[in-house]
mmCIF file of C-alpha atoms in Angstrom:
data_model
loop_
_atom_site.group_PDB
_atom_site.id
_atom_site.type_symbol
_atom_site.label_atom_id
_atom_site.label_comp_id
_atom_site.label_asym_id
_atom_site.label_seq_id
_atom_site.Cartn_x
_atom_site.Cartn_y
_atom_site.Cartn_z
ATOM 1 C CA MET A 1 0.000 0.000 0.000
ATOM 2 C CA SER A 2 1.376 3.413 -0.882
ATOM 3 C CA ASP A 3 2.200 5.977 1.792
ATOM 4 C CA GLN A 4 1.125 3.933 4.785
ATOM 5 C CA ALA A 5 2.210 6.643 7.198
ATOM 6 C CA SER A 6 -0.515 9.060 6.141
ATOM 7 C CA HIS A 7 -3.035 6.785 4.436
ATOM 8 C CA MET A 8 -5.357 4.304 6.037
ATOM 9 C CA GLU A 9 -7.680 2.141 3.993
ATOM 10 C CA ILE A 10 -11.311 2.264 5.071
ATOM 11 C CA GLY A 11 -13.977 -0.088 3.834
ATOM 12 C CA ILE A 12 -16.958 -2.326 4.459
ATOM 13 C CA SER A 13 -17.248 -5.946 5.520
ATOM 14 C CA THR A 14 -20.396 -8.042 5.546
ATOM 15 C CA PHE A 15 -21.579 -11.611 5.993
ATOM 16 C CA LEU A 16 -24.549 -10.903 3.691
ATOM 17 C CA GLU A 17 -26.995 -11.223 6.567
ATOM 18 C CA ALA A 18 -30.453 -12.540 5.706
ATOM 19 C CA THR A 19 -31.964 -12.660 9.168
ATOM 20 C CA PRO A 20 -35.588 -11.959 10.137
ATOM 21 C CA ASP A 21 -36.487 -8.279 10.445
ATOM 22 C CA PRO A 22 -36.480 -7.607 14.223
ATOM 23 C CA VAL A 23 -39.765 -5.663 13.974
ATOM 24 C CA THR A 24 -41.842 -7.392 11.283
ATOM 25 C CA GLY A 25 -40.266 -10.852 11.245
ATOM 26 C CA ALA A 26 -40.034 -10.720 7.446
ATOM 27 C CA VAL A 27 -37.001 -12.491 5.981
ATOM 28 C CA ILE A 28 -35.115 -11.104 2.994
ATOM 29 C CA SER A 29 -34.424 -13.721 0.329
ATOM 30 C CA HIS A 30 -30.845 -14.744 -0.342
ATOM 31 C CA ALA A 31 -31.270 -13.588 -3.939
ATOM 32 C CA GLU A 32 -32.305 -10.080 -2.909
ATOM 33 C CA ARG A 33 -29.480 -9.835 -0.360
ATOM 34 C CA LEU A 34 -26.961 -10.819 -3.027
ATOM 35 C CA ARG A 35 -28.263 -8.151 -5.417
ATOM 36 C CA ASN A 36 -28.198 -5.584 -2.615
ATOM 37 C CA ALA A 37 -24.545 -6.455 -1.976
ATOM 38 C CA VAL A 38 -23.612 -5.656 -5.561
ATOM 39 C CA GLU A 39 -25.325 -2.257 -5.207
ATOM 40 C CA GLU A 40 -23.400 -1.667 -1.972
ATOM 41 C CA ILE A 41 -20.062 -2.416 -3.626
ATOM 42 C CA VAL A 42 -20.800 -0.086 -6.539
ATOM 43 C CA LEU A 43 -21.754 2.709 -4.132
ATOM 44 C CA ALA A 44 -18.693 2.073 -1.948
ATOM 45 C CA ASP A 45 -16.515 2.477 -5.028
ATOM 46 C CA GLN A 46 -18.311 5.669 -6.070
ATOM 47 C CA VAL A 47 -17.908 7.333 -2.651
ATOM 48 C CA GLY A 48 -14.192 6.565 -2.458
ATOM 49 C CA LEU A 49 -13.988 3.653 -0.047
ATOM 50 C CA ASP A 50 -10.920 1.458 -0.406
ATOM 51 C CA VAL A 51 -12.128 -2.100 0.125
ATOM 52 C CA TYR A 52 -15.223 -4.297 0.402
ATOM 53 C CA GLY A 53 -15.085 -7.739 2.005
ATOM 54 C CA ILE A 54 -17.579 -10.617 2.118
ATOM 55 C CA GLY A 55 -17.383 -13.381 4.701
ATOM 56 C CA GLU A 56 -18.037 -17.022 3.803
ATOM 57 C CA HIS A 57 -20.752 -18.790 5.794
ATOM 58 C CA HIS A 58 -22.909 -21.839 5.159
ATOM 59 C CA ARG A 59 -26.056 -21.272 7.215
ATOM 60 C CA PRO A 60 -29.561 -19.990 6.477
ATOM 61 C CA ASP A 61 -29.125 -16.566 8.074
ATOM 62 C CA TYR A 62 -26.278 -15.585 5.712
ATOM 63 C CA ALA A 63 -26.181 -15.515 1.905
ATOM 64 C CA GLY A 64 -22.403 -15.413 1.447
ATOM 65 C CA THR A 65 -21.402 -18.966 0.591
ATOM 66 C CA ALA A 66 -19.460 -17.872 -2.521
ATOM 67 C CA PRO A 67 -17.841 -14.451 -1.905
ATOM 68 C CA ALA A 68 -15.741 -14.488 -5.081
ATOM 69 C CA VAL A 69 -18.850 -14.812 -7.251
ATOM 70 C CA VAL A 70 -20.568 -11.821 -5.639
ATOM 71 C CA LEU A 71 -17.395 -9.750 -5.790
ATOM 72 C CA ALA A 72 -16.927 -10.656 -9.463
ATOM 73 C CA ALA A 73 -20.456 -9.447 -10.222
ATOM 74 C CA ALA A 74 -19.450 -6.031 -8.881
ATOM 75 C CA ALA A 75 -15.918 -6.063 -10.291
ATOM 76 C CA ALA A 76 -17.029 -5.201 -13.808
ATOM 77 C CA MET A 77 -19.087 -2.247 -12.481
ATOM 78 C CA THR A 78 -16.371 -0.711 -10.288
ATOM 79 C CA LYS A 79 -13.074 1.021 -10.968
ATOM 80 C CA ARG A 80 -10.912 1.307 -7.869
ATOM 81 C CA ILE A 81 -12.243 -0.515 -4.815
ATOM 82 C CA ARG A 82 -10.381 -3.624 -3.648
ATOM 83 C CA LEU A 83 -12.454 -6.808 -3.378
ATOM 84 C CA THR A 84 -11.733 -9.419 -0.731
ATOM 85 C CA SER A 85 -13.140 -12.360 1.133
ATOM 86 C CA ALA A 86 -13.638 -11.680 4.834
ATOM 87 C CA VAL A 87 -13.001 -14.551 5.361
ATOM 88 C CA THR A 88 -12.463 -17.594 3.160
ATOM 89 C CA VAL A 89 -12.795 -20.659 5.399
ATOM 90 C CA LEU A 90 -9.646 -22.213 3.992
ATOM 91 C CA SER A 91 -9.709 -25.269 6.280
ATOM 92 C CA SER A 92 -12.784 -26.709 4.535
ATOM 93 C CA ASP A 93 -12.012 -25.519 1.008
ATOM 94 C CA ASP A 94 -9.612 -26.633 -1.713
ATOM 95 C CA PRO A 95 -6.681 -24.212 -2.052
ATOM 96 C CA VAL A 96 -6.521 -24.850 -5.792
ATOM 97 C CA ARG A 97 -10.115 -23.708 -6.232
ATOM 98 C CA VAL A 98 -9.625 -20.791 -3.840
ATOM 99 C CA TYR A 99 -6.679 -19.552 -5.883
ATOM 100 C CA GLN A 100 -8.521 -20.081 -9.168
ATOM 101 C CA ALA A 101 -11.628 -18.232 -7.959
ATOM 102 C CA PHE A 102 -9.708 -15.230 -6.703
ATOM 103 C CA SER A 103 -7.233 -15.101 -9.587
ATOM 104 C CA THR A 104 -10.297 -15.073 -11.867
ATOM 105 C CA LEU A 105 -11.718 -12.219 -9.783
ATOM 106 C CA ASP A 106 -8.323 -10.531 -10.056
ATOM 107 C CA GLY A 107 -8.496 -10.748 -13.834
ATOM 108 C CA ILE A 108 -12.035 -9.401 -14.058
ATOM 109 C CA SER A 109 -11.202 -6.518 -11.696
ATOM 110 C CA ASN A 110 -7.768 -5.927 -13.272
ATOM 111 C CA GLY A 111 -5.783 -6.491 -10.112
ATOM 112 C CA ARG A 112 -8.112 -5.650 -7.213
ATOM 113 C CA ALA A 113 -8.738 -9.082 -5.655
ATOM 114 C CA GLU A 114 -7.540 -10.326 -2.283
ATOM 115 C CA VAL A 115 -7.980 -13.455 -0.178
ATOM 116 C CA MET A 116 -8.461 -13.247 3.565
ATOM 117 C CA ALA A 117 -7.872 -16.775 4.852
ATOM 118 C CA GLY A 118 -9.131 -17.967 8.216
ATOM 119 C CA ARG A 119 -10.172 -21.045 10.120
ATOM 120 C CA GLY A 120 -13.716 -19.713 10.514
ATOM 121 C CA SER A 121 -15.693 -18.858 13.641
ATOM 122 C CA PHE A 122 -18.607 -21.002 12.401
ATOM 123 C CA ILE A 123 -18.203 -24.718 11.796
ATOM 124 C CA GLU A 124 -21.047 -25.542 9.352
ATOM 125 C CA SER A 125 -18.671 -25.904 6.407
ATOM 126 C CA PHE A 126 -16.737 -28.787 7.981
ATOM 127 C CA PRO A 127 -19.475 -31.462 7.885
ATOM 128 C CA LEU A 128 -20.819 -29.977 4.644
ATOM 129 C CA PHE A 129 -17.545 -30.642 2.821
ATOM 130 C CA GLY A 130 -16.628 -33.800 4.720
ATOM 131 C CA TYR A 131 -13.963 -32.599 7.143
ATOM 132 C CA SER A 132 -13.518 -33.463 10.798
ATOM 133 C CA LEU A 133 -13.280 -30.786 13.463
ATOM 134 C CA ASP A 134 -10.619 -32.970 15.066
ATOM 135 C CA ASP A 135 -8.335 -31.782 12.258
ATOM 136 C CA TYR A 136 -9.298 -28.084 12.694
ATOM 137 C CA ASP A 137 -5.782 -26.678 13.183
ATOM 138 C CA GLU A 138 -3.928 -29.133 10.974
ATOM 139 C CA LEU A 139 -6.267 -28.522 8.047
ATOM 140 C CA PHE A 140 -5.654 -24.791 8.113
ATOM 141 C CA GLU A 141 -1.873 -25.073 8.352
ATOM 142 C CA GLU A 142 -1.659 -27.591 5.528
ATOM 143 C CA LYS A 143 -4.020 -25.766 3.195
ATOM 144 C CA LEU A 144 -2.392 -22.404 3.817
ATOM 145 C CA GLU A 145 0.931 -23.975 2.874
ATOM 146 C CA LEU A 146 -0.561 -25.223 -0.408
ATOM 147 C CA LEU A 147 -2.278 -21.911 -1.182
ATOM 148 C CA LEU A 148 0.996 -20.038 -0.734
ATOM 149 C CA ALA A 149 2.794 -22.596 -2.920
ATOM 150 C CA ILE A 150 0.227 -22.085 -5.689
ATOM 151 C CA ARG A 151 0.597 -18.323 -5.375
ATOM 152 C CA ALA A 152 4.377 -18.578 -5.653
ATOM 153 C CA SER A 153 4.619 -20.864 -8.685
ATOM 154 C CA GLU A 154 2.602 -21.686 -11.793
ATOM 155 C CA LYS A 155 3.611 -25.352 -11.551
ATOM 156 C CA VAL A 156 3.085 -26.969 -8.165
ATOM 157 C CA THR A 157 4.438 -30.097 -6.531
ATOM 158 C CA TRP A 158 2.978 -30.719 -3.097
ATOM 159 C CA ARG A 159 2.057 -33.473 -0.671
ATOM 160 C CA GLY A 160 0.015 -33.357 2.509
ATOM 161 C CA GLY A 161 -2.220 -35.422 4.719
ATOM 162 C CA HIS A 162 -5.701 -34.139 3.888
ATOM 163 C CA ARG A 163 -5.688 -33.646 0.115
ATOM 164 C CA PRO A 164 -4.434 -35.690 -2.841
ATOM 165 C CA ALA A 165 -0.894 -34.856 -3.863
ATOM 166 C CA ILE A 166 -0.072 -32.550 -6.777
ATOM 167 C CA ASP A 167 2.851 -33.507 -9.003
ATOM 168 C CA ASN A 168 4.190 -30.669 -11.142
ATOM 169 C CA LEU A 169 0.786 -29.448 -12.315
ATOM 170 C CA GLY A 170 -0.163 -25.939 -13.397
ATOM 171 C CA VAL A 171 -2.856 -23.847 -11.699
ATOM 172 C CA TYR A 172 -4.651 -21.281 -13.871
ATOM 173 C CA PRO A 173 -5.495 -18.521 -14.472
ATOM 174 C CA ARG A 174 -2.575 -16.710 -12.868
ATOM 175 C CA SER A 175 -3.417 -13.541 -10.990
ATOM 176 C CA VAL A 176 -2.826 -10.082 -12.413
ATOM 177 C CA GLN A 177 -1.186 -9.083 -9.146
ATOM 178 C CA ASN A 178 2.078 -10.825 -8.429
ATOM 179 C CA PRO A 179 1.691 -11.981 -5.779
ATOM 180 C CA LEU A 180 -2.062 -12.192 -5.185
ATOM 181 C CA PRO A 181 -2.571 -10.617 -1.734
ATOM 182 C CA ILE A 182 -3.320 -13.215 0.946
ATOM 183 C CA TRP A 183 -4.193 -12.080 4.461
ATOM 184 C CA ILE A 184 -4.450 -14.122 7.642
ATOM 185 C CA ALA A 185 -7.623 -13.425 9.611
ATOM 186 C CA SER A 186 -7.774 -13.955 13.358
ATOM 187 C CA GLY A 187 -10.298 -13.474 16.118
ATOM 188 C CA GLY A 188 -7.490 -12.866 18.578
ATOM 189 C CA ASN A 189 -5.566 -16.144 18.673
ATOM 190 C CA PRO A 190 -1.888 -15.448 19.514
ATOM 191 C CA GLN A 191 -0.690 -18.358 17.375
ATOM 192 C CA SER A 192 -2.511 -16.921 14.360
ATOM 193 C CA ALA A 193 -0.769 -13.575 14.846
ATOM 194 C CA ILE A 194 2.618 -15.275 15.185
ATOM 195 C CA ARG A 195 2.000 -17.460 12.118
ATOM 196 C CA ALA A 196 1.101 -14.420 10.007
ATOM 197 C CA GLY A 197 4.214 -12.593 11.188
ATOM 198 C CA LEU A 198 6.554 -15.497 10.492
ATOM 199 C CA LEU A 199 5.123 -15.800 6.975
ATOM 200 C CA GLY A 200 5.296 -12.046 6.383
ATOM 201 C CA LEU A 201 1.584 -11.949 5.543
ATOM 202 C CA PRO A 202 -0.781 -9.099 6.380
ATOM 203 C CA VAL A 203 -3.098 -9.804 9.303
ATOM 204 C CA ALA A 204 -6.717 -8.893 10.049
ATOM 205 C CA PHE A 205 -8.114 -8.974 13.585
ATOM 206 C CA ALA A 206 -11.843 -9.276 14.263
ATOM 207 C CA ILE A 207 -12.543 -6.980 17.214
ATOM 208 C CA ILE A 208 -16.197 -7.303 18.134
ATOM 209 C CA GLY A 209 -16.070 -6.980 21.922
ATOM 210 C CA GLY A 210 -14.095 -5.466 24.765
ATOM 211 C CA MET A 211 -11.677 -2.647 24.007
ATOM 212 C CA PRO A 212 -9.730 -2.564 20.726
ATOM 213 C CA GLU A 213 -6.639 -1.321 22.571
ATOM 214 C CA SER A 214 -6.426 -4.738 24.271
ATOM 215 C CA PHE A 215 -5.250 -6.151 20.923
ATOM 216 C CA ALA A 216 -1.951 -4.220 21.213
ATOM 217 C CA PRO A 217 -0.083 -7.261 22.629
ATOM 218 C CA LEU A 218 -1.220 -9.327 19.624
ATOM 219 C CA VAL A 219 0.051 -6.643 17.256
ATOM 220 C CA ALA A 220 3.372 -6.721 19.119
ATOM 221 C CA LEU A 221 3.545 -10.523 18.821
ATOM 222 C CA TYR A 222 2.842 -10.251 15.105
ATOM 223 C CA LYS A 223 5.567 -7.671 14.526
ATOM 224 C CA GLU A 224 8.107 -9.521 16.681
ATOM 225 C CA ALA A 225 7.499 -12.737 14.744
ATOM 226 C CA ALA A 226 7.837 -10.892 11.439
ATOM 227 C CA ALA A 227 11.132 -9.304 12.475
ATOM 228 C CA ARG A 228 12.425 -12.670 13.722
ATOM 229 C CA ALA A 229 11.699 -14.162 10.294
ATOM 230 C CA GLY A 230 13.475 -11.341 8.479
ATOM 231 C CA HIS A 231 10.443 -9.319 7.387
ATOM 232 C CA ASP A 232 10.267 -5.555 7.841
ATOM 233 C CA PRO A 233 7.437 -5.012 10.383
ATOM 234 C CA GLU A 234 6.924 -1.439 9.180
ATOM 235 C CA LYS A 235 5.940 -2.672 5.721
ATOM 236 C CA LEU A 236 3.313 -5.124 6.931
ATOM 237 C CA GLN A 237 -0.390 -4.323 6.843
ATOM 238 C CA ILE A 238 -2.699 -4.716 9.833
ATOM 239 C CA ALA A 239 -6.471 -4.593 9.491
ATOM 240 C CA THR A 240 -9.318 -4.698 11.973
ATOM 241 C CA HIS A 241 -12.946 -5.627 11.447
ATOM 242 C CA SER A 242 -15.541 -4.203 13.843
ATOM 243 C CA HIS A 243 -19.305 -3.875 13.936
ATOM 244 C CA GLY A 244 -20.700 -0.403 13.433
ATOM 245 C CA PHE A 245 -22.997 1.988 11.685
ATOM 246 C CA VAL A 246 -22.935 5.613 10.545
ATOM 247 C CA ALA A 247 -25.935 7.953 10.391
ATOM 248 C CA ASP A 248 -26.452 11.716 10.319
ATOM 249 C CA THR A 249 -26.638 11.847 14.136
ATOM 250 C CA THR A 250 -25.216 9.540 16.782
ATOM 251 C CA GLU A 251 -28.643 9.021 18.329
ATOM 252 C CA GLN A 252 -30.085 8.017 14.967
ATOM 253 C CA ALA A 253 -27.182 5.632 14.299
ATOM 254 C CA ALA A 254 -27.656 3.922 17.657
ATOM 255 C CA ASP A 255 -31.421 3.616 17.338
ATOM 256 C CA LEU A 256 -31.218 2.223 13.788
ATOM 257 C CA PHE A 257 -28.408 -0.236 14.510
ATOM 258 C CA PHE A 258 -29.479 -1.640 17.876
ATOM 259 C CA PRO A 259 -32.580 -3.765 17.040
ATOM 260 C CA SER A 260 -30.987 -5.952 14.352
ATOM 261 C CA THR A 261 -27.715 -6.153 16.294
ATOM 262 C CA GLN A 262 -29.525 -7.278 19.436
ATOM 263 C CA ALA A 263 -31.522 -9.891 17.535
ATOM 264 C CA GLN A 264 -28.487 -11.412 15.831
ATOM 265 C CA MET A 265 -26.224 -11.281 18.895
ATOM 266 C CA ASN A 266 -28.872 -13.100 20.897
ATOM 267 C CA VAL A 267 -29.141 -15.802 18.234
ATOM 268 C CA LEU A 268 -25.368 -16.311 18.397
ATOM 269 C CA GLY A 269 -25.427 -16.066 22.183
ATOM 270 C CA ARG A 270 -27.919 -18.913 22.447
ATOM 271 C CA GLU A 271 -25.861 -21.044 20.060
ATOM 272 C CA ARG A 272 -22.611 -20.414 21.915
ATOM 273 C CA GLY A 273 -23.840 -20.287 25.490
ATOM 274 C CA TRP A 274 -22.905 -16.680 26.204
ATOM 275 C CA GLY A 275 -25.335 -16.487 29.128
ATOM 276 C CA GLN A 276 -26.843 -13.027 29.529
ATOM 277 C CA PRO A 277 -28.954 -11.757 26.620
ATOM 278 C CA TYR A 278 -27.561 -8.801 24.700
ATOM 279 C CA ASN A 279 -29.268 -5.599 25.842
ATOM 280 C CA ARG A 280 -29.186 -1.853 25.210
ATOM 281 C CA ALA A 281 -26.879 -1.220 28.172
ATOM 282 C CA ALA A 282 -24.225 -3.549 26.719
ATOM 283 C CA PHE A 283 -24.699 -1.946 23.309
ATOM 284 C CA ASP A 284 -24.329 1.593 24.667
ATOM 285 C CA ALA A 285 -21.239 0.643 26.664
ATOM 286 C CA ALA A 286 -19.606 -0.806 23.545
ATOM 287 C CA ARG A 287 -20.150 2.363 21.517
ATOM 288 C CA THR A 288 -18.245 4.584 23.963
ATOM 289 C CA LEU A 289 -14.959 5.995 22.679
ATOM 290 C CA ARG A 290 -12.797 3.045 23.789
ATOM 291 C CA GLY A 291 -15.410 0.374 22.995
ATOM 292 C CA ALA A 292 -15.566 -2.012 20.059
ATOM 293 C CA LEU A 293 -18.732 -0.675 18.382
ATOM 294 C CA TYR A 294 -18.203 2.071 15.806
ATOM 295 C CA VAL A 295 -21.688 3.561 15.944
ATOM 296 C CA GLY A 296 -22.354 7.266 15.581
ATOM 297 C CA ASP A 297 -22.307 10.331 13.406
ATOM 298 C CA PRO A 298 -19.411 10.737 10.936
ATOM 299 C CA GLU A 299 -17.284 12.844 13.274
ATOM 300 C CA TYR A 300 -17.591 10.390 16.162
ATOM 301 C CA VAL A 301 -16.872 7.303 14.056
ATOM 302 C CA ALA A 302 -13.859 9.095 12.561
ATOM 303 C CA GLU A 303 -12.614 9.931 16.064
ATOM 304 C CA LYS A 304 -12.832 6.273 17.054
ATOM 305 C CA ILE A 305 -10.963 5.145 13.923
ATOM 306 C CA ILE A 306 -8.193 7.684 14.565
ATOM 307 C CA LEU A 307 -7.882 6.376 18.145
ATOM 308 C CA LEU A 308 -7.692 2.820 16.791
ATOM 309 C CA ARG A 309 -4.890 3.865 14.475
ATOM 310 C CA LYS A 310 -3.028 5.451 17.405
ATOM 311 C CA ASN A 311 -3.412 2.394 19.645
ATOM 312 C CA LEU A 312 -2.814 -0.432 17.165
ATOM 313 C CA GLY A 313 -1.111 1.130 14.135
ATOM 314 C CA VAL A 314 -3.706 -0.339 11.798
ATOM 315 C CA THR A 315 -3.451 0.334 8.069
ATOM 316 C CA ARG A 316 -6.963 -0.831 7.165
ATOM 317 C CA PHE A 317 -10.324 -0.601 8.923
ATOM 318 C CA PHE A 318 -13.411 -2.636 8.034
ATOM 319 C CA LEU A 319 -16.753 -1.379 9.296
ATOM 320 C CA HIS A 320 -19.042 -4.412 9.470
ATOM 321 C CA VAL A 321 -22.409 -3.208 8.235
ATOM 322 C CA ASN A 322 -24.813 -4.685 9.054
ATOM 323 C CA VAL A 323 -25.214 -7.103 11.978
ATOM 324 C CA GLY A 324 -28.562 -8.711 11.283
ATOM 325 C CA THR A 325 -30.893 -7.462 8.585
ATOM 326 C CA MET A 326 -31.414 -3.722 8.198
ATOM 327 C CA PRO A 327 -33.293 -1.762 5.530
ATOM 328 C CA HIS A 328 -31.186 -1.517 2.382
ATOM 329 C CA ARG A 329 -31.629 2.269 2.214
ATOM 330 C CA ASP A 330 -30.161 2.669 5.713
ATOM 331 C CA VAL A 331 -27.147 0.511 4.861
ATOM 332 C CA MET A 332 -26.569 2.484 1.658
ATOM 333 C CA ARG A 333 -26.708 5.758 3.603
ATOM 334 C CA ALA A 334 -24.153 4.424 6.104
ATOM 335 C CA ILE A 335 -21.808 3.471 3.244
ATOM 336 C CA GLU A 336 -22.267 6.899 1.676
ATOM 337 C CA LEU A 337 -21.421 8.659 4.947
ATOM 338 C CA LEU A 338 -18.424 6.405 5.589
ATOM 339 C CA GLY A 339 -16.978 7.294 2.196
ATOM 340 C CA THR A 340 -17.896 10.967 1.898
ATOM 341 C CA ARG A 341 -17.640 12.112 5.521
ATOM 342 C CA VAL A 342 -15.763 9.665 7.770
ATOM 343 C CA ALA A 343 -12.881 8.678 5.489
ATOM 344 C CA PRO A 344 -11.951 12.289 4.559
ATOM 345 C CA ILE A 345 -11.795 13.277 8.261
ATOM 346 C CA VAL A 346 -9.522 10.325 9.045
ATOM 347 C CA ARG A 347 -7.247 10.959 6.072
ATOM 348 C CA LYS A 348 -6.956 14.670 6.809
ATOM 349 C CA GLU A 349 -6.057 14.044 10.457
ATOM 350 C CA LEU A 350 -3.467 11.395 9.615
ATOM 351 C CA ALA A 351 -1.875 13.727 7.057
ATOM 352 C CA ARG A 352 -1.818 16.497 9.696
ATOM 353 C CA GLN A 353 -0.149 14.188 12.210
ATOM 354 C CA GLU A 354 2.471 13.136 9.672
ATOM 355 C CA ALA A 355 3.236 16.761 8.790
ATOM 356 C CA ALA A 356 3.662 17.581 12.474
ATOM 357 C CA GLU A 357 6.213 14.807 13.060
#
């Protein structure tokens, strides 16, 4: 990325939520949510956002089982925005097909594709594709190794324990970018941060609770591992992904974002045994300046992103819009404000700080 000192990439991430409306109970179809996503990407490009990411999930309340396909639909209608998975569940996928899908996206977009590889916080894909959760860690390590080998060389020779061997075979098409950007995504696992650092790969942290500043030790681990492996830590990219929403006023943003967020967090809470239901007090606490929710008017959200940059040195910020289903017009307005109001404030302040140094 050019001029990291004064530039910070700002964009959108989504899981293509298709959950029941918290008020009416109506459920958006997967087809409509997919078409809405393409409109969101086109708008994000028009308003100057840097990146749009789609997470892979295989459950009825999300429509994003094939992020590369959705991103490719928008690639031909956009000019500048980078297009990434957020994440690709690499453990239950075939690295050959992952590379082929995203190198195809890279060709269609003329060099704007990225892969964000993770082990996945949901496990539905493992039984669906015939993998055992007993092999959770080993699958990811092995498949990441193969994906990086494919990225590095047109012809690949590789052997592992969970996939048939490859003996000097070509993988096509090759990406426009050389190399195709591959990120490691982590929910806060120290070993994931260390692995990314040792490999010299950019890292993305999902920060959806607590205080973002508490991730500083993980950033330090990442940079220490990178330096130990001979990579320049100052050249590595660090992203965060956090839930949030932008509206014309902070009160409006909070009132619009809370109902769907509460509904979806309570669904996940029941599945994962979190105990106490998610309520407005927890929501309001998380949207304070040091909290993990980026909910407010453009000035307030910009202030929180600038603080995040100060505390963690991030080079990319994903605002996850939306958590649960929200009206498409509200999501589009949030994207518009993020691009036209929030991002310019952040960029101007970072440029001012650099000039003052």
